[in-house]
Coordinates of C-alpha atoms and ligand atoms in Angstrom, one line a residue:
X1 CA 9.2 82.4 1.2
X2 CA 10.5 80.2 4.4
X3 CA 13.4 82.2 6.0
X4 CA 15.5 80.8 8.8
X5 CA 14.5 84.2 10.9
X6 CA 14.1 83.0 14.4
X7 CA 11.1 83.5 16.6
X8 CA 10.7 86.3 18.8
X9 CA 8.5 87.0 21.6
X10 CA 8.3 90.7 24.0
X11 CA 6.9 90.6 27.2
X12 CA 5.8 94.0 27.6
X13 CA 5.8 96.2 30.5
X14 CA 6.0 93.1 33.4
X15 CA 7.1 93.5 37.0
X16 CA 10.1 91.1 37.1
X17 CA 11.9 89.1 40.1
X18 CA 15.1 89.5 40.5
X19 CA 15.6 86.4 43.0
X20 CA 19.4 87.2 44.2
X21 CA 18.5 90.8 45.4
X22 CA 15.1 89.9 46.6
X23 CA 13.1 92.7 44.4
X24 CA 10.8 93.3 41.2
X25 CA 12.3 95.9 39.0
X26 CA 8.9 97.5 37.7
X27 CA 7.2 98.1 33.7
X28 CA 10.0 95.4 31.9
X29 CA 10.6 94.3 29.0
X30 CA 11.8 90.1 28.3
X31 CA 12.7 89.5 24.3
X32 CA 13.1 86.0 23.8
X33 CA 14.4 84.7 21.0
X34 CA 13.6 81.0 20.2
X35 CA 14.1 79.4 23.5
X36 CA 16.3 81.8 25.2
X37 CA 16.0 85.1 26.9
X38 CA 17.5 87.5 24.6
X39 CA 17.2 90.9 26.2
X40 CA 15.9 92.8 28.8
X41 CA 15.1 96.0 30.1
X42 CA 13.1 99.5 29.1
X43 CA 12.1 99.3 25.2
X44 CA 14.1 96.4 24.4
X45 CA 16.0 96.6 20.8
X46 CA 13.5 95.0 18.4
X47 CA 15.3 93.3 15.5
X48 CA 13.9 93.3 11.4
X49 CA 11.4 91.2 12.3
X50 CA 8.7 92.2 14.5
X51 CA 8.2 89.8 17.5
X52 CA 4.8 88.7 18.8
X53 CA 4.2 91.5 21.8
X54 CA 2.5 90.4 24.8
X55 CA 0.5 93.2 27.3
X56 CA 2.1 92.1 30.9
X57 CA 1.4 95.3 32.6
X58 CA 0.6 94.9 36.4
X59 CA 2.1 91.2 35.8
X60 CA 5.0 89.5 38.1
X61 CA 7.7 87.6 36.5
X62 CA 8.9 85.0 38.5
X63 CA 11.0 82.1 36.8
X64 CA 9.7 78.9 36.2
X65 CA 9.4 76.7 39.0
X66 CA 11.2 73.3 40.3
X67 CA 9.4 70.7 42.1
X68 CA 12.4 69.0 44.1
X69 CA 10.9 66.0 45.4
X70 CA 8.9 64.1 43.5
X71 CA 8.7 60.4 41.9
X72 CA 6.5 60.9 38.6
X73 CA 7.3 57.2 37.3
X74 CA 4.1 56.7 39.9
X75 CA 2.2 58.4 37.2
X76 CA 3.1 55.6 34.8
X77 CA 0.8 53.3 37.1
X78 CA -1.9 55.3 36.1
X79 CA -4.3 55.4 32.7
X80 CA -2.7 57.2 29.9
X81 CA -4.7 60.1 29.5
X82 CA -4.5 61.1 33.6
X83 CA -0.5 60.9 33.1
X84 CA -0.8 63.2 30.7
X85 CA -3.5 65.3 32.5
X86 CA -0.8 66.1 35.5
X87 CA 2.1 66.4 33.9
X88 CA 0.4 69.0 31.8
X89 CA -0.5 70.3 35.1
X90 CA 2.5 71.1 36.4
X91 CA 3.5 73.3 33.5
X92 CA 0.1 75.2 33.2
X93 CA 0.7 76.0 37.3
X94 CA 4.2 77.2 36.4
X95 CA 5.6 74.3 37.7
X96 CA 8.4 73.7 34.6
X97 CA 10.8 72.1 35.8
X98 CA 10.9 68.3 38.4
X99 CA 13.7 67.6 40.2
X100 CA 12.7 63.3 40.3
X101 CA 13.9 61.4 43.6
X102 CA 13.6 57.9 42.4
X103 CA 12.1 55.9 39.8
X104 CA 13.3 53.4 36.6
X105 CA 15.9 55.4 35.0
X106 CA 14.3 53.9 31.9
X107 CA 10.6 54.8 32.9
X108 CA 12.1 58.4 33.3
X109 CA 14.4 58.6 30.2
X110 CA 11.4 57.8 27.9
X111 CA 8.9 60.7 30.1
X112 CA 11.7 63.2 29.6
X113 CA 12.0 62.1 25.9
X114 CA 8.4 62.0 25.1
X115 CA 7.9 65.8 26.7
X116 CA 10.6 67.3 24.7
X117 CA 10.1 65.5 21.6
X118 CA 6.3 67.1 22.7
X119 CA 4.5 64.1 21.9
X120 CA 2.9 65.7 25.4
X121 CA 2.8 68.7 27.5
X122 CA 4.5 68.3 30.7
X123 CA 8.0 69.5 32.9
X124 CA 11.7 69.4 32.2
X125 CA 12.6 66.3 34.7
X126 CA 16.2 66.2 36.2
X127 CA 15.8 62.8 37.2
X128 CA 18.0 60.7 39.1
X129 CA 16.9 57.0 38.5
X130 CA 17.0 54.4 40.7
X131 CA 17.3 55.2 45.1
X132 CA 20.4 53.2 45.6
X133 CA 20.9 51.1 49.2
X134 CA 23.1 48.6 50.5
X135 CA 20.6 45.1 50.6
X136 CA 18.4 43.6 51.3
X137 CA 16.4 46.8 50.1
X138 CA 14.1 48.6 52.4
X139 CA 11.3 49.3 48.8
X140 CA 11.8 45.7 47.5
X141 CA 8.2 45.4 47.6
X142 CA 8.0 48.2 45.3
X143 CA 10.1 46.9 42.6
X144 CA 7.4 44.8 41.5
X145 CA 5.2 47.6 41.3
X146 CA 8.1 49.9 39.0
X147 CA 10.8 47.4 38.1
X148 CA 14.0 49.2 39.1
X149 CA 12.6 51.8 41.3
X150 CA 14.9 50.6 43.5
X151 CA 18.4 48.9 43.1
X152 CA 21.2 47.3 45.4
X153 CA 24.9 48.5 45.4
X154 CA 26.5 46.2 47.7
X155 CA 30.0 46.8 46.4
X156 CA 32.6 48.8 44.5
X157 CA 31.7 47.0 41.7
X158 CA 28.1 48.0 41.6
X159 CA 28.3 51.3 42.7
X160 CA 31.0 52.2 39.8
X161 CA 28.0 50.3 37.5
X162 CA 24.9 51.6 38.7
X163 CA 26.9 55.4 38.1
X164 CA 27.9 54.1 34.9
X165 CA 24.3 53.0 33.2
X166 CA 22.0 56.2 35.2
X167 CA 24.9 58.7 33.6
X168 CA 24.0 56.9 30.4
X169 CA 20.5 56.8 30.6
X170 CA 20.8 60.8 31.3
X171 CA 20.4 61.7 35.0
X172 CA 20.9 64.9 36.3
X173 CA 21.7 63.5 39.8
X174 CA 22.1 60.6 42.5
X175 CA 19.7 59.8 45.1
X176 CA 21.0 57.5 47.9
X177 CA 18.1 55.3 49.9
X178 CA 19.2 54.0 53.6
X179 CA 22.2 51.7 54.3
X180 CA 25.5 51.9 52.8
X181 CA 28.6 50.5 53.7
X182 CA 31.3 53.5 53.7
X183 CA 33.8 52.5 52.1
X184 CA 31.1 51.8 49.2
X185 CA 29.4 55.1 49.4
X186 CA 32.8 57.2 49.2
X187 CA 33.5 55.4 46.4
X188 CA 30.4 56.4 44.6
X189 CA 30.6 60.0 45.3
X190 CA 34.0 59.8 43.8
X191 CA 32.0 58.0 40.9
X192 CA 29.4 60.6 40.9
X193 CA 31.3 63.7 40.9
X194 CA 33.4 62.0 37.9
X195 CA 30.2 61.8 36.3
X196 CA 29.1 65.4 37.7
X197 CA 26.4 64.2 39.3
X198 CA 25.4 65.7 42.4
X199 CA 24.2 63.1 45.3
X200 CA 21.1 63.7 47.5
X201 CA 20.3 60.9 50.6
X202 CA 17.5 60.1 52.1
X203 CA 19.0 58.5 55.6
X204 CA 16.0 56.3 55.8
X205 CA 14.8 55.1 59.3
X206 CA 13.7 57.2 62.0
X207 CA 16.8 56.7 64.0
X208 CA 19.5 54.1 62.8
X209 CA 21.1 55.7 59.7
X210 CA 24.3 53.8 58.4
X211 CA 25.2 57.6 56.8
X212 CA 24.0 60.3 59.3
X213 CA 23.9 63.5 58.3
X214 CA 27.4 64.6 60.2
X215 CA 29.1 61.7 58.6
X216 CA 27.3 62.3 54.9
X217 CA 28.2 66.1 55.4
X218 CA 32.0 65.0 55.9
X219 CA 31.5 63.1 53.0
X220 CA 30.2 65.7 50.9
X221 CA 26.7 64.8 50.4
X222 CA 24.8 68.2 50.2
X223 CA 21.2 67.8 50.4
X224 CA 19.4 65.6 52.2
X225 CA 15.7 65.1 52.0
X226 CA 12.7 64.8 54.2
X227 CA 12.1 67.1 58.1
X228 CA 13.0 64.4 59.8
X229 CA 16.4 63.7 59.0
X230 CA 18.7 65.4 62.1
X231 CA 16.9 62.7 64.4
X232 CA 20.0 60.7 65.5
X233 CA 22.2 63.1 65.4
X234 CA 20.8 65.6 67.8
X235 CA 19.5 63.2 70.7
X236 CA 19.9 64.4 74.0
X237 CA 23.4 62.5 75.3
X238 CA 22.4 59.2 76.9
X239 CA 19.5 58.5 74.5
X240 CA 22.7 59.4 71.8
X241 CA 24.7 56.7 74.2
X242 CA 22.2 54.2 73.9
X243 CA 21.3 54.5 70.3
X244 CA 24.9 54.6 69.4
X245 CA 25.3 51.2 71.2
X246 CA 22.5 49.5 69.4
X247 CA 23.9 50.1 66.1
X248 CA 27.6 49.4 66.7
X249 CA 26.7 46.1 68.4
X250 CA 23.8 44.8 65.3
X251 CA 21.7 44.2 67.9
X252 CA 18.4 42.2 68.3
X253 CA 16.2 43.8 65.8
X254 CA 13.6 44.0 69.3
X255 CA 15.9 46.2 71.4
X256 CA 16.1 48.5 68.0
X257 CA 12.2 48.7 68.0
X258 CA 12.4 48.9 71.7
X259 CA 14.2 52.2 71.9
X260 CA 12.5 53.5 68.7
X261 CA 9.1 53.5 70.7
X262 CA 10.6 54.6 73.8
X263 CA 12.5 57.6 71.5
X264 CA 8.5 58.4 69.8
X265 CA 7.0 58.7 72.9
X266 CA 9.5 61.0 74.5
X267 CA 9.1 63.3 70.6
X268 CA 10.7 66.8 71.1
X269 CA 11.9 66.0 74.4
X270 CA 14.4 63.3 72.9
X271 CA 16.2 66.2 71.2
X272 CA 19.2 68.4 72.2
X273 CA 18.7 72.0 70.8
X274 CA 22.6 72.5 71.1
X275 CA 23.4 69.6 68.9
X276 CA 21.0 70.8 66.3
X277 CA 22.9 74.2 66.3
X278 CA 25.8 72.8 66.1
X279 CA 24.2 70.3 63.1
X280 CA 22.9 73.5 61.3
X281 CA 26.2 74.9 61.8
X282 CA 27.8 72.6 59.5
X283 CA 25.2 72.2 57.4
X284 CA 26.1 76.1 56.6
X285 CA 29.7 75.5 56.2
X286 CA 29.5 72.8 53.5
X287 CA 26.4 75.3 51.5
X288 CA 24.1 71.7 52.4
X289 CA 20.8 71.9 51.1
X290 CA 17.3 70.7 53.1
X291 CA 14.3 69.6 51.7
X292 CA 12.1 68.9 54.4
X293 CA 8.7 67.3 52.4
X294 CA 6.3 68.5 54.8
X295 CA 3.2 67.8 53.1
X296 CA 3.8 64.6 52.4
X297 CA 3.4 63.6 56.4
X298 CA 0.0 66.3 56.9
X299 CA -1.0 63.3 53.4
X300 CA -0.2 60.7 55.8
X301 CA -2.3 62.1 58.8
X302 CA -5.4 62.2 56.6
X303 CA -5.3 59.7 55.1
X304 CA -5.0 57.7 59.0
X305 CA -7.6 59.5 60.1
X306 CA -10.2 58.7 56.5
X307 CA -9.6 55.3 57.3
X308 CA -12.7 53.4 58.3
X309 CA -10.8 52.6 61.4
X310 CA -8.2 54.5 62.2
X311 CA -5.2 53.6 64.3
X312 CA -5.1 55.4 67.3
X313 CA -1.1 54.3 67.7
X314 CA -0.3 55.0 64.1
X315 CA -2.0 58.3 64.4
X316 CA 0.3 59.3 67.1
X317 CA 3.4 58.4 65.7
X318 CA 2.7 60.2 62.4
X319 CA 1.4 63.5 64.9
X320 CA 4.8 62.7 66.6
X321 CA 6.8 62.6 63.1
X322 CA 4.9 65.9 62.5
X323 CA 6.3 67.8 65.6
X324 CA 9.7 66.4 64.7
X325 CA 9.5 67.5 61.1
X326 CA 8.5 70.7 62.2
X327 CA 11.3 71.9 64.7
X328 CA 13.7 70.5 62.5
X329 CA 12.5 72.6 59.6
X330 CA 12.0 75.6 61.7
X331 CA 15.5 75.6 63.2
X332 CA 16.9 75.3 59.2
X333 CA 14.5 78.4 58.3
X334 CA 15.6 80.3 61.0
X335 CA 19.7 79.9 60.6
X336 CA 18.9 80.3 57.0
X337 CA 19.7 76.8 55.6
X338 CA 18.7 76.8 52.0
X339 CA 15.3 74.8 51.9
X340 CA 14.0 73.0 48.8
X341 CA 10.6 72.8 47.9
X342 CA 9.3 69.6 47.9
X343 CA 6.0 67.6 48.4
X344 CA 7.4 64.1 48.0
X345 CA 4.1 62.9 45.6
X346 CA 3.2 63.7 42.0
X347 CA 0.5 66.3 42.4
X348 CA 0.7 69.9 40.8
X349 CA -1.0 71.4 43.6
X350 CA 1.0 70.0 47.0
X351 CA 4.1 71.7 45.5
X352 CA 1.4 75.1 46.5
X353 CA 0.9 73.1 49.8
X354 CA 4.3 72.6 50.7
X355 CA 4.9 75.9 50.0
X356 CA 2.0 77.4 52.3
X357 CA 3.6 74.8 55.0
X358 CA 6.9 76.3 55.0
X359 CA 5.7 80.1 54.8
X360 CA 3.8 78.8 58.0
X361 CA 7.2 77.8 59.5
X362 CA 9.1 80.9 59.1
X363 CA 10.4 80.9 55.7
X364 CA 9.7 84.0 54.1
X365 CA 7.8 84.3 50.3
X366 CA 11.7 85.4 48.3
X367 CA 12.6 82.1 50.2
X368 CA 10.6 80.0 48.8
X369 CA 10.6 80.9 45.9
X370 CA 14.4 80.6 46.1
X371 CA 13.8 77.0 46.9
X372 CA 11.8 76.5 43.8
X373 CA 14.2 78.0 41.7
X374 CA 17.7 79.4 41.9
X375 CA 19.1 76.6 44.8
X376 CA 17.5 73.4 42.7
X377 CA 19.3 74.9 39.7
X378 CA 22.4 75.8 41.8
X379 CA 22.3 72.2 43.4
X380 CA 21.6 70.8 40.1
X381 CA 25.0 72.7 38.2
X382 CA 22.5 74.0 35.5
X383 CA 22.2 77.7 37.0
X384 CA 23.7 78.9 34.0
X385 CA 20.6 78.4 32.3
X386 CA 17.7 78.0 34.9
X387 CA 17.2 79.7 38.2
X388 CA 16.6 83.2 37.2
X389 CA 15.3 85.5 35.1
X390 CA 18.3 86.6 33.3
X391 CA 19.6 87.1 29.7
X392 CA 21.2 83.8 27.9
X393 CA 19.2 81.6 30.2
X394 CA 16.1 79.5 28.5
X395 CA 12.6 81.1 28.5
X396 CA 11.1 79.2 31.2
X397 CA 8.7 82.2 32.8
X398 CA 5.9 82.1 35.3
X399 CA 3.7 85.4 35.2
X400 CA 1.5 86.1 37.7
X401 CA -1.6 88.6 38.1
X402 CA -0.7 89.0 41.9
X403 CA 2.3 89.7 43.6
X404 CA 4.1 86.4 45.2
X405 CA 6.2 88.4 47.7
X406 CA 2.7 89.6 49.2
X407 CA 1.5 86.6 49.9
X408 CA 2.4 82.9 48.7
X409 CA -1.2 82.1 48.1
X410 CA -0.3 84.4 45.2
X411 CA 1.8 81.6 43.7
X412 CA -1.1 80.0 42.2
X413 CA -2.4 83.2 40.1
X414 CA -1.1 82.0 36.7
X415 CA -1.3 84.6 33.9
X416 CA 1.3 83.2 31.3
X417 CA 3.9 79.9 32.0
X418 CA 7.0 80.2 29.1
X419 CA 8.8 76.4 28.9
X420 CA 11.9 76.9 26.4
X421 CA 10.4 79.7 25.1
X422 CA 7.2 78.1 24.1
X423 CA 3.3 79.8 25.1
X424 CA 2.4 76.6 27.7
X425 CA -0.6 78.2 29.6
X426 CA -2.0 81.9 29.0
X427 CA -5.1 82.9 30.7
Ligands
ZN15 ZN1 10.5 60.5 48.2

């Protein structure tokens, strides 16, 4: 006879995270019950029906990861079955949920659909749609590649649209591309938070942001994506003078290009430690989130240098970005700035990458795992069910053989990945 009894798993026995006080608490048990954690703790109650038990002794729970910078509409661009290969990927690594920074909010509607329907394997994407700039649009090129990766909001008007059709199409947040006039952009955060969408910004250019990061922090932006970000904002006083006069004047695109090279050669030395402080500072105030994609730029470097000829010149400016990236980063790990873990791409494994990138500068292994789960859930507004390992949140688990807070390399020892309750990857 069919009963409506729901399905129950135990996780017996498992070491299991608790991310907010930084420790395991030791031989565990998780009940879940359909798609949620039901209960935890020593010899958890066991209802009429005898759940399926699962043997984690000597395991680590951790809970499922976030990606928070990636753009899997790419993926679309490639055959079928390798779309499906990696986005099945990402959930057998323990990577269950994607935090998507651009792409068609259509390409990415139908994705999310298709996963959850489970027509295929693949992660829970919190996507945000289109990257939204003032025109003429820095990715134009790219639109004919993705139509609508990236749109133009050159008014009110627009911007109270575009918020309009991605909160319809179901995105979980904003992602802002380069120029914006101000008055347009505080009108779209007003739009956005009407819409609770949080707003992330990628300030573009090296050095001639229309929306620094002071400004976007006084404007209540709170993240902002890739190392090199600050730049502007922290050069040492004249440089500061001088760039400050090139963009209040829109002057000759030349002198722009001009001081950019002059800023590149001069690297870390352009930079004011104090300002950064200072940057940092307010960063902490206003709880602003970083997410400094420093893989993506070591992907650059290679790829430079496997070129049959590579450009000596280019090669430098991407070492250059590097260094720039770097400090940055390490300044936010040290003041403890909550980092994101992000490898701006669409491959399971550089999420690992990044991670072993930010471990080398500083951040410590409870960090970073931080930044792949509680703070994108936090930043996202959907902590109340993903983030930790907690009753009443979904099942989305990652167990692993070896302990991650010994080592991040131990991030990549898969046991058991839970999505929504559901047996994704067991070993
Ligand atoms: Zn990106």
């Amino acid at each position: 006879m069919e009963t409506d009894s729901k399905k129950q798993i135990l996780l017996k026995n498992v070491n299991i995270l608790d991310v907010d006080k930084g420790i395991f608490r030791n031989n565990q048990d998780i009940l879940i019950e359909d798609n949620l954690i039901k209960e935890m703790g020593k010899d958890s109650h066991v209802g009429e029906e005898s759940p399926m038990e699962i043997d984690c002794s000597q395991k680590f729970a951790i809970p499922g990861l976030f990606e928070c910078h990636a753009h899997l509409a790419a993926l679309t661009l490639q055959p079928d079955e390798i779309k499906k290969q990696i986005l099945k990927e990402f959930v057998v690594k323990g990577i269950i949920q994607v935090r998507d920074v651009g792409g068609p909010v259509k390409t990415l509607k139908s994705m999310k659909d298709s996963i959850s329907n489970r027509e295929f394997i693949g992660p829970v994407i919190f996507y945000a749609g289109p990257m939204l700039e003032k025109g003429p649009l820095t990715w134009e090129e790219q639109n004919k590649i993705l139509p609508g990766i990236t749109v133009a909001i050159n008014s009110k008007q627009d911007a109270k649209n575009i918020i309009q059709e991605i909160s319809n199409e179901g995105s979980s947040l904003v992602k802002i591309f380069g120029k914006f006039d101000e008055d347009v952009i505080k009108y779209l955060l007003i739009e956005a938070k009407e819409h609770n969408l949080p707003v992330t910004i990628d300030p573009g250019d090296k050095l001639f942001h229309s929306i620094p990061m002071d400004l976007g922090i006084d404007l209540g932006i709170r993240c902002f994506e890739h190392g090199k970000a600050p730049w502007p904002v922290v050069l040492k006083d004249d440089l500061k003078a001088e760039h400050d006069n090139l963009i209040s004047i829109k002057a000759d695109p030349k002198d722009k290009q001009t001081f950019t090279e002059k800023i590149l050669s001069l690297g870390i030395e352009s930079i004011s430690l104090t300002k950064l402080r200072q940057l940092i500072d307010k960063m902490l105030d206003h709880d602003v989130h970083f997410c400094p994609t420093l893989h993506v730029v070591k992907c650059m470097q290679m790829q430079e240098q496997k070129s049959k000829e590579p450009n000596k010149g280019e090669l430098n400016k991407i070492k250059i970005l590097d260094e720039i990236n770097i400090l940055f980063t390490r300044e936010m790990i040290k003041q403890n700035v909550k980092i994101l873990v992000g490898q701006d791409g669409v491959m399971p494994e550089f999420t690992f990458n990044e991670m072993e990138l930010l471990k080398e500068n500083g951040l410590s292994e409870l960090e970073i795992i931080k930044g792949a789960t509680i703070y994108p859930a936090q930043w996202l507004g959907i902590a109340d069910q993903l983030g930790s390992i907690s009753p009443n949140k979904k099942a989305s688990i990652l167990i692993l053989n070896k302990n991650p807070l010994e080592g991040i390399q131990n991030m990549k020892t898969a046991h058991l990945v839970l999505q929504n309750g559901k047996i994704v990857f067991q070993e």
